[in-house]
């Protein structure tokens, strides 16, 4: 009888899709999906058209157009204060998702254990499962989503090959401090592990915090695998422009895997993103950060008034809210209850935990136009009644 592969059966279906379907059916406001509905910068949009007209329409080199790799290298020098080589250390891929998948394929064997911090981003879990790696979970505890050093050490075994960190984090909004990064770096050194660092929200940090990448630390530079991209920074999630930056020892093979699966990221869109990186001023990045901080304040206030105590995010654009007061025996029922009563869709907290956690949490994405966010806040406040 024809059957799916054993591997595919391990992949967990996304709750976001379920909530989105129900939200569409009930004509609700979708704060479940992690998509920012603001516009892409004009220079980036125009750049795509210019590139297409200029004939930048063929396959690119397996690791990306030189214009984009050069722009990314300059970004690392200015933003991360690290001097990397655009020829040796950068692999452009199909979004951060493609970069993460390619890195996992290139660096991990089936059976290798990988430490994943709960609450996690579901694609990280599913990617690990898809390639046959074994996720080992370690919980970050609210309110500051702190790491327990002993728990982290206990999660590491002789079979561990990597730790995954996501800063600023989805769904927690946690921005890892220098001290926390140092702890992860020391453990990676001591146990000879890769540090896979997803930094897709690097420009969304609040209250004067600083984004810290492990690549900035000399001691783990040769084992830090930075995953990022421009889906969120330029509001171009559908363009699929992401990258991996790491030591040259790993970069080429990661590029070969990316070539095998995606061939290359869309050529004119790579060119347009390079133009955006080269031409957008510092104020653009400050602007998106302060804009989202403002939106964060609005939803945090509304959730408090609604009686859904928020875990105030330090970065990214999601907020986890405590839904203990909402009727339902688990987070899926509670998210559905909120949707049916207010018309606002969220993601059940259980989607971010593997061992039965998150049942009193739901996640809202607040990267929405002001009028939509205000409407959602107004509707959420009615839960108080
Ligand atoms: N990494 C994290 C933590 C995310 O939250 C997302 C999108 O929600 C991605 C990666 C996806 O990035 P990309 O569109 O570049 O594949």
Tab-separated table of C-alpha atoms and ligand atoms in Angstrom:
chain	number	residue	atom	x	y	z
A	1	UNK	CA	0.000	0.000	0.000
A	2	UNK	CA	1.262	3.512	-0.799
A	3	UNK	CA	2.216	5.381	2.366
A	4	UNK	CA	3.835	8.629	3.442
A	5	UNK	CA	7.465	8.459	4.558
A	6	UNK	CA	8.160	7.828	8.246
A	7	UNK	CA	9.871	11.212	8.273
A	8	UNK	CA	6.801	13.108	7.113
A	9	UNK	CA	4.694	11.571	9.877
A	10	UNK	CA	6.926	13.267	12.450
A	11	UNK	CA	6.177	16.727	11.124
A	12	UNK	CA	3.731	18.570	13.357
A	13	UNK	CA	0.943	20.435	11.565
A	14	UNK	CA	0.906	24.144	12.185
A	15	UNK	CA	-1.854	25.451	14.451
A	16	UNK	CA	-1.501	28.795	12.709
A	17	UNK	CA	-3.126	27.346	9.584
A	18	UNK	CA	-6.127	26.020	11.570
A	19	UNK	CA	-6.664	29.332	13.290
A	20	UNK	CA	-6.323	31.200	9.988
A	21	UNK	CA	-8.967	28.960	8.342
A	22	UNK	CA	-11.395	29.504	11.206
A	23	UNK	CA	-10.603	33.224	11.225
A	24	UNK	CA	-11.374	33.498	7.493
A	25	UNK	CA	-14.588	31.481	7.910
A	26	UNK	CA	-15.771	33.802	10.659
A	27	UNK	CA	-14.444	36.991	8.948
A	28	UNK	CA	-12.250	37.737	11.973
A	29	UNK	CA	-9.009	39.727	12.408
A	30	UNK	CA	-5.987	37.492	11.951
A	31	UNK	CA	-3.410	38.174	14.653
A	32	UNK	CA	-2.331	34.536	14.428
A	33	UNK	CA	-0.116	34.755	11.350
A	34	UNK	CA	3.338	36.273	11.795
A	35	UNK	CA	3.035	38.527	8.770
A	36	UNK	CA	3.593	42.247	8.957
A	37	UNK	CA	1.041	44.067	6.814
A	38	UNK	CA	3.052	47.281	6.512
A	39	UNK	CA	4.498	48.286	3.114
A	40	UNK	CA	7.929	47.326	1.810
A	41	UNK	CA	10.351	50.289	1.401
A	42	UNK	CA	9.927	52.069	-1.939
A	43	UNK	CA	13.616	51.728	-2.853
A	44	UNK	CA	13.355	47.944	-2.500
A	45	UNK	CA	10.172	47.669	-4.586
A	46	UNK	CA	11.630	49.907	-7.315
A	47	UNK	CA	14.862	47.945	-7.159
A	48	UNK	CA	13.069	44.724	-8.121
A	49	UNK	CA	11.598	46.306	-11.241
A	50	UNK	CA	14.913	47.946	-12.173
A	51	UNK	CA	16.702	44.608	-11.785
A	52	UNK	CA	14.185	42.791	-13.964
A	53	UNK	CA	14.437	45.474	-16.658
A	54	UNK	CA	18.235	45.397	-16.469
A	55	UNK	CA	18.179	41.637	-17.109
A	56	UNK	CA	18.977	40.293	-13.647
A	57	UNK	CA	16.666	37.357	-14.311
A	58	UNK	CA	18.834	34.253	-14.482
A	59	UNK	CA	20.075	31.825	-11.816
A	60	UNK	CA	22.603	33.431	-9.494
A	61	UNK	CA	25.738	31.836	-8.074
A	62	UNK	CA	24.766	29.092	-5.589
A	63	UNK	CA	25.522	31.359	-2.611
A	64	UNK	CA	23.906	34.509	-3.979
A	65	UNK	CA	24.587	37.598	-6.107
A	66	UNK	CA	27.859	39.384	-5.276
A	67	UNK	CA	25.918	42.650	-4.805
A	68	UNK	CA	23.848	41.076	-2.034
A	69	UNK	CA	26.716	39.208	-0.382
A	70	UNK	CA	28.737	42.445	-0.340
A	71	UNK	CA	25.804	44.358	1.151
A	72	UNK	CA	25.346	41.683	3.835
A	73	UNK	CA	29.069	41.771	4.670
A	74	UNK	CA	28.856	45.553	5.084
A	75	UNK	CA	25.775	45.165	7.276
A	76	UNK	CA	27.732	42.765	9.523
A	77	UNK	CA	30.580	45.246	9.823
A	78	UNK	CA	28.317	48.170	10.690
A	79	UNK	CA	25.541	46.489	12.700
A	80	UNK	CA	27.201	43.420	14.246
A	81	UNK	CA	30.741	44.910	14.298
A	82	UNK	CA	32.177	41.787	12.696
A	83	UNK	CA	34.393	41.756	9.649
A	84	UNK	CA	33.235	38.887	7.430
A	85	UNK	CA	34.117	37.979	3.863
A	86	UNK	CA	31.361	38.251	1.274
A	87	UNK	CA	33.138	35.513	-0.706
A	88	UNK	CA	33.668	33.029	2.105
A	89	UNK	CA	31.177	33.536	4.892
A	90	UNK	CA	27.808	34.389	3.316
A	91	UNK	CA	25.251	32.009	1.799
A	92	UNK	CA	22.086	33.603	0.438
A	93	UNK	CA	19.155	31.195	0.501
A	94	UNK	CA	15.397	30.952	0.185
A	95	UNK	CA	14.512	32.970	3.265
A	96	UNK	CA	15.803	32.314	6.750
A	97	UNK	CA	13.767	29.101	6.506
A	98	UNK	CA	15.826	27.879	3.559
A	99	UNK	CA	19.049	28.925	5.260
A	100	UNK	CA	18.111	27.077	8.458
A	101	UNK	CA	17.093	23.939	6.564
A	102	UNK	CA	20.297	24.000	4.490
A	103	UNK	CA	22.440	24.498	7.607
A	104	UNK	CA	20.732	21.620	9.432
A	105	UNK	CA	21.105	19.333	6.403
A	106	UNK	CA	24.773	20.219	6.043
A	107	UNK	CA	25.740	20.010	9.721
A	108	UNK	CA	23.536	17.428	11.434
A	109	UNK	CA	23.263	13.664	11.102
A	110	UNK	CA	20.107	11.669	11.793
A	111	UNK	CA	20.160	10.867	15.492
A	112	UNK	CA	22.150	13.954	16.477
A	113	UNK	CA	20.565	15.683	19.452
A	114	UNK	CA	19.850	19.408	19.250
A	115	UNK	CA	18.842	21.529	22.234
A	116	UNK	CA	15.729	23.593	21.506
A	117	UNK	CA	14.575	26.244	23.947
A	118	UNK	CA	10.850	26.246	24.793
A	119	UNK	CA	8.748	28.123	23.794
A	120	UNK	CA	10.234	27.530	20.321
A	121	UNK	CA	9.472	28.565	16.751
A	122	UNK	CA	7.672	25.612	15.197
A	123	UNK	CA	9.702	25.563	11.975
A	124	UNK	CA	12.833	24.925	14.030
A	125	UNK	CA	11.256	21.824	15.532
A	126	UNK	CA	9.843	20.585	12.239
A	127	UNK	CA	13.096	21.147	10.362
A	128	UNK	CA	14.995	19.133	12.954
A	129	UNK	CA	12.409	16.353	12.811
A	130	UNK	CA	12.400	16.367	9.004
A	131	UNK	CA	16.135	15.716	8.830
A	132	UNK	CA	16.026	13.048	11.550
A	133	UNK	CA	17.735	15.071	14.286
A	134	UNK	CA	16.463	14.581	17.829
A	135	UNK	CA	15.228	17.736	19.601
A	136	UNK	CA	15.926	17.872	23.322
A	137	UNK	CA	13.926	20.575	25.072
A	138	UNK	CA	14.914	23.042	27.735
A	139	UNK	CA	12.304	25.459	29.021
A	140	UNK	CA	12.753	29.222	29.319
A	141	UNK	CA	10.709	30.458	32.262
A	142	UNK	CA	8.477	33.538	32.347
A	143	UNK	CA	8.347	36.381	33.154
A	144	UNK	CA	11.789	37.034	31.609
A	145	UNK	CA	11.993	33.665	29.830
A	146	UNK	CA	15.170	32.982	31.743
A	147	UNK	CA	17.385	29.970	31.202
A	148	UNK	CA	18.126	27.586	34.036
A	149	UNK	CA	21.825	26.832	33.720
A	150	UNK	CA	21.527	23.428	35.390
A	151	UNK	CA	18.584	22.420	33.202
A	152	UNK	CA	20.484	23.495	30.128
A	153	UNK	CA	23.546	21.503	31.139
A	154	UNK	CA	21.361	18.466	31.863
A	155	UNK	CA	19.912	18.659	28.331
A	156	UNK	CA	23.392	18.197	26.817
A	157	UNK	CA	24.553	14.604	26.272
A	158	UNK	CA	27.449	13.039	24.323
A	159	UNK	CA	25.059	12.886	21.326
A	160	UNK	CA	24.343	16.649	21.335
A	161	UNK	CA	25.594	18.452	18.225
A	162	UNK	CA	23.996	21.898	18.468
A	163	UNK	CA	21.961	24.415	20.435
A	164	UNK	CA	19.350	26.538	18.661
A	165	UNK	CA	18.829	30.095	19.878
A	166	UNK	CA	16.351	32.629	18.496
A	167	UNK	CA	16.954	36.232	19.490
A	168	UNK	CA	14.780	38.308	19.503
A	169	UNK	CA	12.542	35.320	20.009
A	170	UNK	CA	9.329	34.137	18.439
A	171	UNK	CA	6.983	33.672	20.302
A	172	UNK	CA	8.524	34.888	23.591
A	173	UNK	CA	9.847	38.266	22.435
A	174	UNK	CA	12.942	37.498	24.489
A	175	UNK	CA	16.135	39.384	23.626
A	176	UNK	CA	19.089	37.375	24.915
A	177	UNK	CA	21.494	39.345	27.088
A	178	UNK	CA	25.264	39.277	26.700
A	179	UNK	CA	25.470	37.137	29.809
A	180	UNK	CA	22.979	34.581	28.483
A	181	UNK	CA	24.743	34.465	25.115
A	182	UNK	CA	27.988	33.940	26.969
A	183	UNK	CA	26.538	30.979	28.839
A	184	UNK	CA	25.384	29.393	25.563
A	185	UNK	CA	28.766	30.136	23.986
A	186	UNK	CA	30.664	28.556	26.891
A	187	UNK	CA	28.522	25.419	26.744
A	188	UNK	CA	29.047	25.155	22.995
A	189	UNK	CA	32.805	25.450	23.487
A	190	UNK	CA	32.919	23.000	26.366
A	191	UNK	CA	30.839	20.353	24.571
A	192	UNK	CA	32.018	21.104	21.019
A	193	UNK	CA	28.595	22.160	19.673
A	194	UNK	CA	27.299	24.387	16.896
A	195	UNK	CA	25.316	27.428	17.979
A	196	UNK	CA	22.522	27.906	15.439
A	197	UNK	CA	21.267	31.442	15.911
A	198	UNK	CA	18.065	32.635	14.192
A	199	UNK	CA	18.181	36.441	14.177
A	200	UNK	CA	15.397	37.284	11.729
A	201	UNK	CA	13.982	39.923	14.162
A	202	UNK	CA	17.403	41.521	14.843
A	203	UNK	CA	16.124	45.040	14.106
A	204	UNK	CA	13.032	44.738	16.328
A	205	UNK	CA	14.374	45.402	19.841
A	206	UNK	CA	12.712	47.650	22.403
A	207	UNK	CA	13.405	49.874	25.391
A	208	UNK	CA	17.010	50.588	24.390
A	209	UNK	CA	18.050	46.944	24.323
A	210	UNK	CA	20.771	45.779	21.933
A	211	UNK	CA	20.639	42.756	19.673
A	212	UNK	CA	23.537	40.430	20.465
A	213	UNK	CA	24.633	37.806	17.964
A	214	UNK	CA	27.000	34.992	18.969
A	215	UNK	CA	29.042	35.796	15.850
A	216	UNK	CA	30.208	38.933	17.664
A	217	UNK	CA	31.964	36.733	20.197
A	218	UNK	CA	35.466	35.752	19.148
A	219	UNK	CA	35.367	32.495	21.077
A	220	UNK	CA	32.444	30.946	19.165
A	221	UNK	CA	32.862	32.672	15.813
A	222	UNK	CA	33.964	29.408	14.198
A	223	UNK	CA	30.895	27.504	15.443
A	224	UNK	CA	28.156	30.171	15.321
A	225	UNK	CA	25.773	29.655	12.408
A	226	UNK	CA	23.826	32.886	12.001
A	227	UNK	CA	20.488	32.636	10.199
A	228	UNK	CA	18.682	35.800	9.156
A	229	UNK	CA	17.128	37.594	6.225
A	230	UNK	CA	14.990	40.467	5.027
A	231	UNK	CA	11.446	39.018	5.209
A	232	UNK	CA	10.693	40.966	8.376
A	233	UNK	CA	13.089	43.920	8.111
A	234	UNK	CA	11.789	44.947	4.648
A	235	UNK	CA	8.257	43.418	4.905
A	236	UNK	CA	8.899	41.060	2.009
A	237	UNK	CA	7.992	37.663	3.463
A	238	UNK	CA	6.913	36.405	0.040
A	239	UNK	CA	10.195	37.283	-1.659
A	240	UNK	CA	12.199	34.576	0.100
A	241	UNK	CA	15.482	36.391	0.691
A	242	UNK	CA	17.439	35.061	3.656
A	243	UNK	CA	20.984	34.047	4.432
A	244	UNK	CA	23.363	32.126	6.603
A	245	UNK	CA	26.623	33.657	7.836
A	246	UNK	CA	29.234	31.346	9.340
A	247	UNK	CA	32.847	30.215	9.230
A	248	UNK	CA	34.108	29.376	5.728
A	249	UNK	CA	34.623	25.790	6.864
A	250	UNK	CA	30.816	25.327	6.931
A	251	UNK	CA	29.536	27.924	4.470
A	252	UNK	CA	30.340	26.160	1.215
A	253	UNK	CA	28.532	22.925	2.090
A	254	UNK	CA	25.535	24.861	3.422
A	255	UNK	CA	25.519	26.658	0.059
A	256	UNK	CA	25.636	23.352	-1.826
A	257	UNK	CA	22.602	22.070	0.088
A	258	UNK	CA	20.781	25.344	-0.581
A	259	UNK	CA	21.655	24.970	-4.283
A	260	UNK	CA	20.305	21.419	-4.303
A	261	UNK	CA	16.951	22.359	-2.776
A	262	UNK	CA	16.343	25.929	-4.032
A	263	UNK	CA	19.040	26.527	-6.709
A	264	UNK	CA	19.058	30.197	-5.690
A	265	UNK	CA	16.877	32.894	-4.195
A	266	UNK	CA	15.032	34.970	-6.849
A	267	UNK	CA	17.731	36.941	-8.693
A	268	UNK	CA	16.054	40.354	-9.161
A	269	UNK	CA	14.790	40.266	-5.597
A	270	UNK	CA	18.317	39.602	-4.314
A	271	UNK	CA	19.436	42.657	-6.262
A	272	UNK	CA	16.597	44.767	-4.840
A	273	UNK	CA	17.398	43.731	-1.259
A	274	UNK	CA	21.054	44.646	-1.838
A	275	UNK	CA	19.896	48.078	-3.010
A	276	UNK	CA	17.734	48.414	0.108
A	277	UNK	CA	20.625	47.499	2.419
A	278	UNK	CA	22.958	49.919	0.613
A	279	UNK	CA	20.598	52.866	0.391
A	280	UNK	CA	18.264	52.843	3.392
A	281	UNK	CA	19.498	55.141	6.159
A	282	UNK	CA	19.984	54.158	9.800
A	283	UNK	CA	16.741	56.019	10.559
A	284	UNK	CA	14.789	53.355	8.620
A	285	UNK	CA	15.855	50.657	11.085
A	286	UNK	CA	15.250	52.901	14.097
A	287	UNK	CA	11.850	53.705	12.613
A	288	UNK	CA	10.648	50.100	12.292
A	289	UNK	CA	11.815	49.370	15.806
A	290	UNK	CA	10.045	52.360	17.381
A	291	UNK	CA	6.937	51.773	15.271
A	292	UNK	CA	6.643	48.228	16.596
A	293	UNK	CA	7.424	49.328	20.131
A	294	UNK	CA	4.471	51.712	19.861
A	295	UNK	CA	2.239	48.912	18.581
A	296	UNK	CA	3.476	46.707	21.407
A	297	UNK	CA	2.363	49.315	23.970
A	298	UNK	CA	-1.128	49.414	22.445
A	299	UNK	CA	-1.704	45.669	22.506
A	300	UNK	CA	-0.100	45.242	25.927
A	301	UNK	CA	-2.493	47.848	27.363
A	302	UNK	CA	-5.505	46.214	25.685
A	303	UNK	CA	-4.556	42.730	26.905
A	304	UNK	CA	-4.177	44.016	30.462
A	305	UNK	CA	-7.605	45.620	30.279
A	306	UNK	CA	-9.036	42.406	28.820
A	307	UNK	CA	-7.708	40.431	31.779
A	308	UNK	CA	-5.237	38.499	29.585
A	309	UNK	CA	-1.994	39.377	31.368
A	310	UNK	CA	0.677	39.874	28.664
A	311	UNK	CA	4.306	38.772	28.891
A	312	UNK	CA	5.662	42.103	27.663
A	313	UNK	CA	7.983	41.343	24.726
A	314	UNK	CA	11.518	42.764	24.629
A	315	UNK	CA	11.728	42.392	20.855
A	316	UNK	CA	10.239	40.760	17.711
A	317	UNK	CA	6.507	41.423	17.158
A	318	UNK	CA	4.567	38.844	19.094
A	319	UNK	CA	3.067	38.872	22.546
A	320	UNK	CA	2.223	35.848	24.659
A	321	UNK	CA	-0.774	36.448	26.889
A	322	UNK	CA	-1.996	34.498	29.904
A	323	UNK	CA	-5.410	33.057	29.143
A	324	UNK	CA	-6.081	31.316	32.489
A	325	UNK	CA	-9.265	33.379	32.793
A	326	UNK	CA	-10.671	32.205	29.436
A	327	UNK	CA	-12.963	29.152	29.478
A	328	UNK	CA	-11.562	26.006	27.845
A	329	UNK	CA	-9.579	22.957	28.877
A	330	UNK	CA	-6.511	23.754	26.748
A	331	UNK	CA	-4.956	26.566	24.714
A	332	UNK	CA	-6.648	25.483	21.462
A	333	UNK	CA	-10.084	25.736	23.065
A	334	UNK	CA	-9.148	29.037	24.681
A	335	UNK	CA	-7.873	30.523	21.400
A	336	UNK	CA	-11.104	29.382	19.686
A	337	UNK	CA	-13.178	30.893	22.493
A	338	UNK	CA	-11.357	34.228	22.056
A	339	UNK	CA	-11.892	34.053	18.276
A	340	UNK	CA	-15.587	33.275	18.583
A	341	UNK	CA	-16.214	35.930	21.232
A	342	UNK	CA	-14.102	38.748	19.788
A	343	UNK	CA	-13.304	37.813	16.181
A	344	UNK	CA	-9.544	38.011	16.923
A	345	UNK	CA	-7.425	35.005	15.959
A	346	UNK	CA	-4.357	34.028	17.988
A	347	UNK	CA	-2.119	30.960	18.126
A	348	UNK	CA	-2.629	28.452	20.961
A	349	UNK	CA	0.418	28.379	23.248
A	350	UNK	CA	0.731	24.592	22.955
A	351	UNK	CA	2.080	25.148	19.412
A	352	UNK	CA	5.329	26.396	20.961
A	353	UNK	CA	5.870	23.576	23.444
A	354	UNK	CA	6.557	19.883	22.905
A	355	UNK	CA	5.949	18.483	26.364
A	356	UNK	CA	2.480	19.696	27.258
A	357	UNK	CA	3.338	23.320	28.107
A	358	UNK	CA	1.727	26.550	26.975
A	359	UNK	CA	-1.870	25.541	27.709
A	360	UNK	CA	-2.551	28.865	29.426
A	361	UNK	CA	-0.941	30.985	26.725
A	362	UNK	CA	-1.906	32.331	23.326
A	363	UNK	CA	0.230	34.386	20.930
A	364	UNK	CA	-0.872	37.539	19.137
A	365	UNK	CA	1.110	39.130	16.288
A	366	UNK	CA	0.891	42.916	16.491
A	367	UNK	CA	2.734	43.831	13.262
A	368	UNK	CA	-0.537	45.142	11.862
A	369	UNK	CA	-1.696	48.453	10.413
A	370	UNK	CA	-2.839	50.805	13.198
A	371	UNK	CA	-6.515	50.676	12.255
A	372	UNK	CA	-6.517	46.849	12.329
A	373	UNK	CA	-4.570	46.716	15.562
A	374	UNK	CA	-6.885	49.280	17.180
A	375	UNK	CA	-9.932	47.300	16.075
A	376	UNK	CA	-8.388	44.100	17.473
A	377	UNK	CA	-7.578	45.869	20.770
A	378	UNK	CA	-11.135	47.214	21.028
A	379	UNK	CA	-12.550	43.732	20.443
A	380	UNK	CA	-10.159	42.103	22.931
A	381	UNK	CA	-11.167	44.611	25.625
A	382	UNK	CA	-14.749	43.278	25.396
A	383	UNK	CA	-13.517	40.053	26.998
A	384	UNK	CA	-13.553	41.949	30.282
A	385	UNK	CA	-17.369	42.039	30.227
B	1	LIG	N1	12.607	32.534	11.920
B	1	LIG	C1	11.682	32.941	12.794
B	1	LIG	C2	11.981	32.925	14.238
B	1	LIG	C3	10.426	33.377	12.354
B	1	LIG	O1	9.503	33.780	13.237
B	1	LIG	C4	10.149	33.393	10.968
B	1	LIG	C5	8.832	33.806	10.448
B	1	LIG	O2	7.855	33.895	11.133
B	1	LIG	C6	11.149	32.955	10.100
B	1	LIG	C7	12.363	32.535	10.599
B	1	LIG	C8	10.895	32.894	8.621
B	1	LIG	O3	11.769	33.719	7.928
B	1	LIG	P1	11.819	33.684	6.347
B	1	LIG	O4	10.577	34.316	5.812
B	1	LIG	O5	13.034	34.491	6.009
B	1	LIG	O6	11.939	32.273	5.914
